[in-house]
Short mmCIF file of C-alpha atoms in Angstrom, two decimals:
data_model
loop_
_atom_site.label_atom_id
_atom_site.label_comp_id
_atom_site.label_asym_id
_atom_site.label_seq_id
_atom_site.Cartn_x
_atom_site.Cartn_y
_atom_site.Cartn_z
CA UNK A 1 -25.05 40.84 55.43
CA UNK A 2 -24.58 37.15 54.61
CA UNK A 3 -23.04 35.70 51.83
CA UNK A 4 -23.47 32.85 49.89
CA UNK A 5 -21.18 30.30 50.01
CA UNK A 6 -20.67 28.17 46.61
CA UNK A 7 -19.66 24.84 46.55
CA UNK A 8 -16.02 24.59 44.72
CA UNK A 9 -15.74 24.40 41.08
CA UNK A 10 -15.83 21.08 39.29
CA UNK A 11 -12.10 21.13 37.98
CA UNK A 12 -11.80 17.96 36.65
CA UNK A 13 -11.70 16.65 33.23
CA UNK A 14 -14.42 15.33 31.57
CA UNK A 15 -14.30 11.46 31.64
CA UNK A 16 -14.08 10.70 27.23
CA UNK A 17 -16.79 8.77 25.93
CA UNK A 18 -16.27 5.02 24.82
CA UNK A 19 -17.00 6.24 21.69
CA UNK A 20 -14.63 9.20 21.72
CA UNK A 21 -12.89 9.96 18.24
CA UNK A 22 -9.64 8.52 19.52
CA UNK A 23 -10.68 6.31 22.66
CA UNK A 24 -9.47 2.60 21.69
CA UNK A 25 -13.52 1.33 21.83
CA UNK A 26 -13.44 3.59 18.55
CA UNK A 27 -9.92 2.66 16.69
CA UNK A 28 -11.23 -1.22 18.16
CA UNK A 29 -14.81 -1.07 15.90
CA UNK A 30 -12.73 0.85 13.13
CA UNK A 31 -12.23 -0.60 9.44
CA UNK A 32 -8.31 -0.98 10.59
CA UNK A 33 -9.38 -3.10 13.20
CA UNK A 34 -11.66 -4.98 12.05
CA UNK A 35 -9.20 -6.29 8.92
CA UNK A 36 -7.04 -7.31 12.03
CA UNK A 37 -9.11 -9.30 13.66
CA UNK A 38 -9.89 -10.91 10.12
CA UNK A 39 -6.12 -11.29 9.70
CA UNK A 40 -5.59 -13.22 12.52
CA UNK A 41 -9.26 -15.21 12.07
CA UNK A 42 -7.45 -16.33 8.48
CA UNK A 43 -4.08 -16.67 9.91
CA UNK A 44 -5.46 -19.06 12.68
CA UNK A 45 -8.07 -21.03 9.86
CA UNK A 46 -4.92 -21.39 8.08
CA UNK A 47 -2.50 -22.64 10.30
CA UNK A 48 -5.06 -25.46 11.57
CA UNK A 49 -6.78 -25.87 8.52
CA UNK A 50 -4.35 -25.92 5.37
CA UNK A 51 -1.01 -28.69 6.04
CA UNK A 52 1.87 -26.73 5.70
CA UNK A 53 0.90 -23.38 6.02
CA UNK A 54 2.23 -22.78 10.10
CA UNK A 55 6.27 -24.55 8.89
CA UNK A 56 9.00 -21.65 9.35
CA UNK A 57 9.73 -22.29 5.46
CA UNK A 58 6.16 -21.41 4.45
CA UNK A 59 5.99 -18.44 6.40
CA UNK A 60 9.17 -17.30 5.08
CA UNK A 61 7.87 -18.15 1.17
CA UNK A 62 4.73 -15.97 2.24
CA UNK A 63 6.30 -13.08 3.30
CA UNK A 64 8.50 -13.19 -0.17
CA UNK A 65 5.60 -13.40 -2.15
CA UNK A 66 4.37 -9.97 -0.61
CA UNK A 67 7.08 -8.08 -0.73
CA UNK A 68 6.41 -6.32 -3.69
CA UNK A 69 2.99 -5.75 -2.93
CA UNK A 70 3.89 -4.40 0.01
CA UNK A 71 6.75 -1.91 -1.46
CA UNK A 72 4.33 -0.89 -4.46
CA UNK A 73 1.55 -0.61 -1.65
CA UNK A 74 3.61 2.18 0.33
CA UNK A 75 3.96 4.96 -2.26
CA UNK A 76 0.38 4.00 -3.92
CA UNK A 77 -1.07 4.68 -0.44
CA UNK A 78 0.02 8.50 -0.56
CA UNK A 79 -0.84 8.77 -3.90
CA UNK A 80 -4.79 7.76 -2.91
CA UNK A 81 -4.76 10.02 0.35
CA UNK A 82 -3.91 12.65 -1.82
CA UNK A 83 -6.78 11.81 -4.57
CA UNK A 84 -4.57 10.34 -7.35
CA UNK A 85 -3.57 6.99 -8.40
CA UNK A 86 -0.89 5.04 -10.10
CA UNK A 87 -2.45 1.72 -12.40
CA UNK A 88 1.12 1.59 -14.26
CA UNK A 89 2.97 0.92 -11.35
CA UNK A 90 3.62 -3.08 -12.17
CA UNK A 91 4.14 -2.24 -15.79
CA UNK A 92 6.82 -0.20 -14.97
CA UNK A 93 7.83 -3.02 -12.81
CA UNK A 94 8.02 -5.33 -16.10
CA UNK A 95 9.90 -2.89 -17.78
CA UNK A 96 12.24 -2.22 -15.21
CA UNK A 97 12.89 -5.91 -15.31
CA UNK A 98 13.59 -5.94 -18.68
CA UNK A 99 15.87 -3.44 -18.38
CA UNK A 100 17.80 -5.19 -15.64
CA UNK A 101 18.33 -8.24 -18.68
CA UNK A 102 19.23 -6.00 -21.37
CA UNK A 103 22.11 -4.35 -19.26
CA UNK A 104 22.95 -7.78 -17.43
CA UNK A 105 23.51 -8.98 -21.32
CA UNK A 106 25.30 -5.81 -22.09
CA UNK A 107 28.39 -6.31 -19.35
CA UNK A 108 27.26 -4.01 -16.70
CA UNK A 109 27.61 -5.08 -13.38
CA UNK A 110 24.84 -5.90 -10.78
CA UNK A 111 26.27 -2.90 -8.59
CA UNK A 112 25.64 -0.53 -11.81
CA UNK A 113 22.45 -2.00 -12.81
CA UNK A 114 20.61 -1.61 -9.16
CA UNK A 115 20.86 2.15 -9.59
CA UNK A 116 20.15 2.74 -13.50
CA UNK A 117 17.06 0.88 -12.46
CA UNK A 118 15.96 2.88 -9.69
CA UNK A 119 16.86 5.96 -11.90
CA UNK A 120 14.46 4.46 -14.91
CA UNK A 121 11.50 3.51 -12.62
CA UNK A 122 11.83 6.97 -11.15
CA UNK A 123 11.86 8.89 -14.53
CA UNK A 124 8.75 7.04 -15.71
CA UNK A 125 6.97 7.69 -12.41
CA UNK A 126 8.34 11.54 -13.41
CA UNK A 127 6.44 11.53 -16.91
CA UNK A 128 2.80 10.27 -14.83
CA UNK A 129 3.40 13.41 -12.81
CA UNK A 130 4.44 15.66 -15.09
CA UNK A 131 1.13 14.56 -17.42
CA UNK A 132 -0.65 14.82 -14.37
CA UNK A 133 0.32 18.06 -12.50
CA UNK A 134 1.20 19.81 -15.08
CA UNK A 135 -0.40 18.72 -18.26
CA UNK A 136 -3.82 18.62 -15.93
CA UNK A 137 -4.76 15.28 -17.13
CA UNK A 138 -6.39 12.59 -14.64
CA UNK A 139 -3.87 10.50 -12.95
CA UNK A 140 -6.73 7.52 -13.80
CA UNK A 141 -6.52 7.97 -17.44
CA UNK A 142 -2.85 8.52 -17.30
CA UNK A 143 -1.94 5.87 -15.51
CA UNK A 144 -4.05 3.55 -17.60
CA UNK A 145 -1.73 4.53 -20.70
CA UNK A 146 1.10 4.15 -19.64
CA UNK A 147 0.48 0.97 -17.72
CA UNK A 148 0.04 -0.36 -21.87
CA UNK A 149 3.27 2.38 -22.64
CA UNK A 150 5.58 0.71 -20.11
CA UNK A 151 4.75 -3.12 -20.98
CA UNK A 152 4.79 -2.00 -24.32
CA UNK A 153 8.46 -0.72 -23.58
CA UNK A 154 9.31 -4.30 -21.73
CA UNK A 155 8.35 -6.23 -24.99
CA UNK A 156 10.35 -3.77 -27.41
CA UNK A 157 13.43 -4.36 -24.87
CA UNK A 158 13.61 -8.29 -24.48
CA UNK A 159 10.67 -9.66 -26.35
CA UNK A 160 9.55 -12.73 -25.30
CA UNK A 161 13.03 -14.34 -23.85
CA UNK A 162 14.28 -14.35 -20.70
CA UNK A 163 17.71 -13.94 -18.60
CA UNK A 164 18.22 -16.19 -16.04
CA UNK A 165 22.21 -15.86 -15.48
CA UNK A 166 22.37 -13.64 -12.74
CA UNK A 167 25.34 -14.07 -10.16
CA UNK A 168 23.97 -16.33 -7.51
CA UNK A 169 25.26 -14.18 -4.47
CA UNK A 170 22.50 -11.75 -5.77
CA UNK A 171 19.80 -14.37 -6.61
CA UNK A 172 20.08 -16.06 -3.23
CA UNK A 173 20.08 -13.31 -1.19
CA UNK A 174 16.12 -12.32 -1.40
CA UNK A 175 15.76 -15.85 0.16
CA UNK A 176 18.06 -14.97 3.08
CA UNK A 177 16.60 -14.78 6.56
CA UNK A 178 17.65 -13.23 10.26
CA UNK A 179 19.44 -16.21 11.71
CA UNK A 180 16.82 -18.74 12.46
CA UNK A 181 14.11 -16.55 12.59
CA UNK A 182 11.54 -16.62 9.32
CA UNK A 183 12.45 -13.46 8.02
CA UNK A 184 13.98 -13.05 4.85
CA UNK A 185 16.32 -9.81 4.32
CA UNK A 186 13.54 -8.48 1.85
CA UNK A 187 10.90 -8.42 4.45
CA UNK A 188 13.68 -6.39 6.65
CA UNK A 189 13.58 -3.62 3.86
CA UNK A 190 9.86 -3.42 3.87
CA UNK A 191 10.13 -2.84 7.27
CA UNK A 192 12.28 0.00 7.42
CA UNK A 193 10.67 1.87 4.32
CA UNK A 194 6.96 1.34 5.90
CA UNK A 195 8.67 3.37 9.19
CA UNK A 196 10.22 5.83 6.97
CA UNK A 197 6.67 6.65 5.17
CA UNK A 198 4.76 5.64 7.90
CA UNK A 199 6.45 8.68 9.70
CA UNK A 200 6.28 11.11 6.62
CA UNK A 201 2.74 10.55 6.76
CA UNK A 202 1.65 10.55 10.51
CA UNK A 203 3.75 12.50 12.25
CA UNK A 204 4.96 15.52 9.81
CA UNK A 205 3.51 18.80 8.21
CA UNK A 206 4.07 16.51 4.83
CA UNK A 207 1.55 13.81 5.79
CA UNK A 208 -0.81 16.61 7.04
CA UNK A 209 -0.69 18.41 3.85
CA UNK A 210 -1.25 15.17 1.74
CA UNK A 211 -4.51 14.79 3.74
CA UNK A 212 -5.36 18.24 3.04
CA UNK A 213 -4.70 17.67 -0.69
CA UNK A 214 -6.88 14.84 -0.75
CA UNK A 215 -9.44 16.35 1.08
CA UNK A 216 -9.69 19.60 -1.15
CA UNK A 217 -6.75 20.20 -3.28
CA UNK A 218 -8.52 24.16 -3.92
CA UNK A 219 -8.64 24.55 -0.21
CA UNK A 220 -5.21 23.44 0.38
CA UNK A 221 -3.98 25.70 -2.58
CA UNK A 222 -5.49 28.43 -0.80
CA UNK A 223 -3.70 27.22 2.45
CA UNK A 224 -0.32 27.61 1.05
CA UNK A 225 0.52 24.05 0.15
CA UNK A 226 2.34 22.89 -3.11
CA UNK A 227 -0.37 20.59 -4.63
CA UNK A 228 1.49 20.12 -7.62
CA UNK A 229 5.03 19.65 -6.53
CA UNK A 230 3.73 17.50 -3.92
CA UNK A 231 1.70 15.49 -6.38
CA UNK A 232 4.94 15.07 -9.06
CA UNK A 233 7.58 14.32 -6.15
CA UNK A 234 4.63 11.39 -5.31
CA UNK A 235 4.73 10.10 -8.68
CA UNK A 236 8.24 9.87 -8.82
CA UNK A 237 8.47 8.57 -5.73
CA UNK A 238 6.14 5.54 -7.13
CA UNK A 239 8.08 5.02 -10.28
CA UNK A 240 11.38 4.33 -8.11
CA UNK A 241 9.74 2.33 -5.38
CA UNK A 242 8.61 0.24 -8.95
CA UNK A 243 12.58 -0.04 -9.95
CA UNK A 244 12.91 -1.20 -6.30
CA UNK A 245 10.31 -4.01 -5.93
CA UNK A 246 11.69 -4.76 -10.05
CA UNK A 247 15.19 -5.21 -8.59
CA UNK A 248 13.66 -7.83 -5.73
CA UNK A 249 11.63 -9.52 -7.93
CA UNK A 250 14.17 -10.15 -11.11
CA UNK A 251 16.48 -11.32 -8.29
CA UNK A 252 14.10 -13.71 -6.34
CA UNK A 253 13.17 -15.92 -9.33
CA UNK A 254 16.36 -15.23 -11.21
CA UNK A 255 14.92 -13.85 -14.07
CA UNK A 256 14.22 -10.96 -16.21
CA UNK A 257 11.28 -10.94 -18.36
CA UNK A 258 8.91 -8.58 -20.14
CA UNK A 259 5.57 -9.99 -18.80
CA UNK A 260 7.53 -9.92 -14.67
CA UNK A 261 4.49 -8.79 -12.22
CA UNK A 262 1.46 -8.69 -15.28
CA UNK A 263 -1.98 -8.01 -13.75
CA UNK A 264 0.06 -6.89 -9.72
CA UNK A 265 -1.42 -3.67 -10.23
CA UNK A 266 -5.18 -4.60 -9.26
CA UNK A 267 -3.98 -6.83 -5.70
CA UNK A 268 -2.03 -3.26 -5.01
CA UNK A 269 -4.86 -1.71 -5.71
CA UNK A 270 -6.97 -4.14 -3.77
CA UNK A 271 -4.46 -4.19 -0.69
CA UNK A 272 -4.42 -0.47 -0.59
CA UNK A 273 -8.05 -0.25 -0.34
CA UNK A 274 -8.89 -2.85 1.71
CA UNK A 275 -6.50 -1.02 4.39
CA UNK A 276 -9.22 2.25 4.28
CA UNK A 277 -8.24 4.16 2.37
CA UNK A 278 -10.47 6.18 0.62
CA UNK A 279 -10.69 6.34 -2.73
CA UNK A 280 -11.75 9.63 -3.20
CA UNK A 281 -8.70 10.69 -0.78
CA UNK A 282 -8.41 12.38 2.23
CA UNK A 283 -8.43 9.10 4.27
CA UNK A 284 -7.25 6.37 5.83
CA UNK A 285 -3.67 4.40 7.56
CA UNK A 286 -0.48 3.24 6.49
CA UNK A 287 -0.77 0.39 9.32
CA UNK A 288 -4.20 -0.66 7.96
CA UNK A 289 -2.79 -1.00 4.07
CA UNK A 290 0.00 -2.80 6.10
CA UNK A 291 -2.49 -5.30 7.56
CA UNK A 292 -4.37 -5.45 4.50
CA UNK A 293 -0.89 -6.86 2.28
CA UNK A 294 -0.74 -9.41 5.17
CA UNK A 295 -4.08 -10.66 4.65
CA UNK A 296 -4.09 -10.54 0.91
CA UNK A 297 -0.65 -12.73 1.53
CA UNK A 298 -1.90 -15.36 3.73
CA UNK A 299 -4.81 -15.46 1.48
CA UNK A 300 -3.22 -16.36 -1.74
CA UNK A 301 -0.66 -18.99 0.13
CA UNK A 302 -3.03 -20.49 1.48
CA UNK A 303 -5.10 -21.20 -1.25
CA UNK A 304 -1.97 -22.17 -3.14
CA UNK A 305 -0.88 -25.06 -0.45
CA UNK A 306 -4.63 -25.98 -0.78
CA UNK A 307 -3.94 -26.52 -4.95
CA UNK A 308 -6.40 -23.75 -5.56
CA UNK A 309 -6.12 -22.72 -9.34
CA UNK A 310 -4.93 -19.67 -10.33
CA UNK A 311 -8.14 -18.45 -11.65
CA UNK A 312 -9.54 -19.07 -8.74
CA UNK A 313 -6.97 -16.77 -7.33
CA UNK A 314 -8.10 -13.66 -9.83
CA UNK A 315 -11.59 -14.10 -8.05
CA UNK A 316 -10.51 -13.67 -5.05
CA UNK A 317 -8.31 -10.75 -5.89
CA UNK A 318 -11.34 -9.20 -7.71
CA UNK A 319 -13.11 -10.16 -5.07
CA UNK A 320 -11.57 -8.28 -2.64
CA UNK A 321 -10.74 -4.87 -5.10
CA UNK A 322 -15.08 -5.00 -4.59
CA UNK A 323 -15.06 -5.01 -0.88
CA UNK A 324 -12.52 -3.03 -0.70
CA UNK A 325 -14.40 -0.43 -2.28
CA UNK A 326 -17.75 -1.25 -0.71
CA UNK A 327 -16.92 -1.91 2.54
CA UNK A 328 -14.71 0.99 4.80
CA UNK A 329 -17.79 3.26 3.09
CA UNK A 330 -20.42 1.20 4.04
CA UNK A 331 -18.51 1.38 7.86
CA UNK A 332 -17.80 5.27 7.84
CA UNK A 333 -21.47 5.36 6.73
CA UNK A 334 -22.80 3.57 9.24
CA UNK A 335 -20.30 5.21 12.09
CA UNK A 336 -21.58 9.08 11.17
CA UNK A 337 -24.97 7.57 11.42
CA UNK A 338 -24.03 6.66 14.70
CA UNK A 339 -22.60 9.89 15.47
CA UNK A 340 -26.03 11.75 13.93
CA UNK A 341 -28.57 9.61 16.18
CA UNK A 342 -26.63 10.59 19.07
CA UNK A 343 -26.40 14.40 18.46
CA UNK A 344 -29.76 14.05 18.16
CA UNK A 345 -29.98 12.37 21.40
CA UNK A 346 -28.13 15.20 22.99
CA UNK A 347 -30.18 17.81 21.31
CA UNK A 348 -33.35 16.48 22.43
CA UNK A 349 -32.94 15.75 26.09
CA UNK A 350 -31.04 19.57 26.74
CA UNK A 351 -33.99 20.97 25.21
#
């Protein structure tokens, strides 16, 4: 009786696709990358375009005026991915400036102050989640009232004067940098908290669970995970990382004031979005918000060496806030297009 003798089994893995959901053809034609390649497209325009912009003292200015943006940018990020948002975050800013003038004027010590105002900008960010989670009111129309409730607060607490007699070890030190290199110490910080949230939302069950939120908070209910405690810990999370960026920027222009960061909220807003991330949640990259603040940065210094006006500035800023919107959809849109066409490739050439 013979037997059949069958050639050996094909063992070996499947060679991905270029267009695989993680090969780097895909993360290259993604919305992160293509703000990079726009970042460095401005950054180069910029440096050979605009005199002054490429000097180690520029660059260090530019990074400065991000920093806040940046800080504000990290904890509004997981806010979004989860479905929520937070407009009051530079009004609580102002306030928390204010704050830092009243008890400058009062005697307290910088060493005291730094903490009472991480403590305040915490415990506002603690009433937006409590009226969110669990009053059950939209974090949109929340946040919108208490974005007037906190500047309100600024004004009652130092009017329209300002303190500008802060000890200059502390006023000098945002402009600090490592050795010769063009990196002030502030910049250093941002650093280290974008790791620190970077990693809470990549690479633990906490960042999984925020994308599970913002992709169906019932589902994720149902799944076990603390929506609400998760949502009020973010909130409060966004009202300290407000005292924070209020300490840095009180400090870096030496001076407290009521109307400190008016109008920040919508280039946060703008940065955030214009990094991918959805604003219907579920969605998108610490790294590409991260990209997105640098753009928005070199943006606005540039046009300020160039002796752009500042309204000229709010276009752009509004500007942006559009595409920001407009734009990652329009790409996903077009990408499970893509992905349709060529299931229905598939589908019609097995059958």
């Amino acid at each position: 009786m013979s037997t059949t003798v069958l050639p050996p089994a094909d063992t070996s893995e499947p060679r991905p696709s270029a267009f695989a959901e993680h090969s780097p053809l895909r993360r290259l034609l993604s919305w992160e990358g293509a703000i990079t390649a726009l970042l460095i497209f401005a950054v180069l325009v910029a440096s050979f375009g605009v005199e002054g912009f490429a000097d180690s003292f520029n660059l260090a200015n530019a990074q400065l005026d991000i920093v806040e943006i940046a800080i504000l940018s990290l904890t509004l990020t997981l806010l979004v991915v989860i479905g929520e948002i937070d407009l009051s975050i530079a009004s609580n800013l102002g306030m928390c400036s204010a704050l830092m003038g009243v008890l400058w004027n009062g005697g307290l010590s910088i060493e005291t102050i730094i903490p009472i105002t991480i403590l305040v900008g915490a415990l506002a960010g603690a009433l937006n989640g409590f009226l969110v989670t669990f009053v059950g009111l939209p974090s949109l129309a929340v946040t919108i009232g208490t974005l007037a409730l906190y500047r309100g607060l600024a004004y009652v607490l130092l009017g329209d004067k300002a303190v500008a007699d802060f000890p200059v070890s502390y006023t000098t030190w945002p402009s600090k940098t490592l050795g010769s290199l063009p990196i002030p110490y502030p910049t250093v910080l941002v650093i280290v908290l974008a790791i620190v949230v970077g990693v809470i939302l990549h690479a633990t069950p906490v960042g999984r669970s925020l994308y599970a939120i913002g992709s169906n908070k019932e589902a994720a209910r149902f799944a076990g995970i603390r929506v609400k405690r998760i949502t009020f810990w973010l909130f409060v999370a966004s009202g300290a990382f407000a005292g924070l960026a209020a300490i840095i920027y009180t400090l870096r222009f030496s001076s407290a004031r009521a109307d400190n960061a008016n109008g920040l909220e919508l280039t946060v807003v703008a940065a955030v979005l214009l990094g991918g991330v959805s604003i219907f949640g579920g969605r998108g990259t610490l790294p590409g918000v991260l990209v997105a603040v640098l753009l928005v940065g070199v943006l606005r210094n540039a046009l300020i060496l160039d002796d752009v006006e500042s309204e000229t500035l709010m276009l752009v800023t509004g500007g942006l806030l559009i595409i920001s919107v407009l734009a990652p959809n329009a790409v996903t849109w077009g990408r499970e297009r893509w992905r349709l066409r060529r299931l229905a490739q598939k589908a019609a050439s097995t059958s």
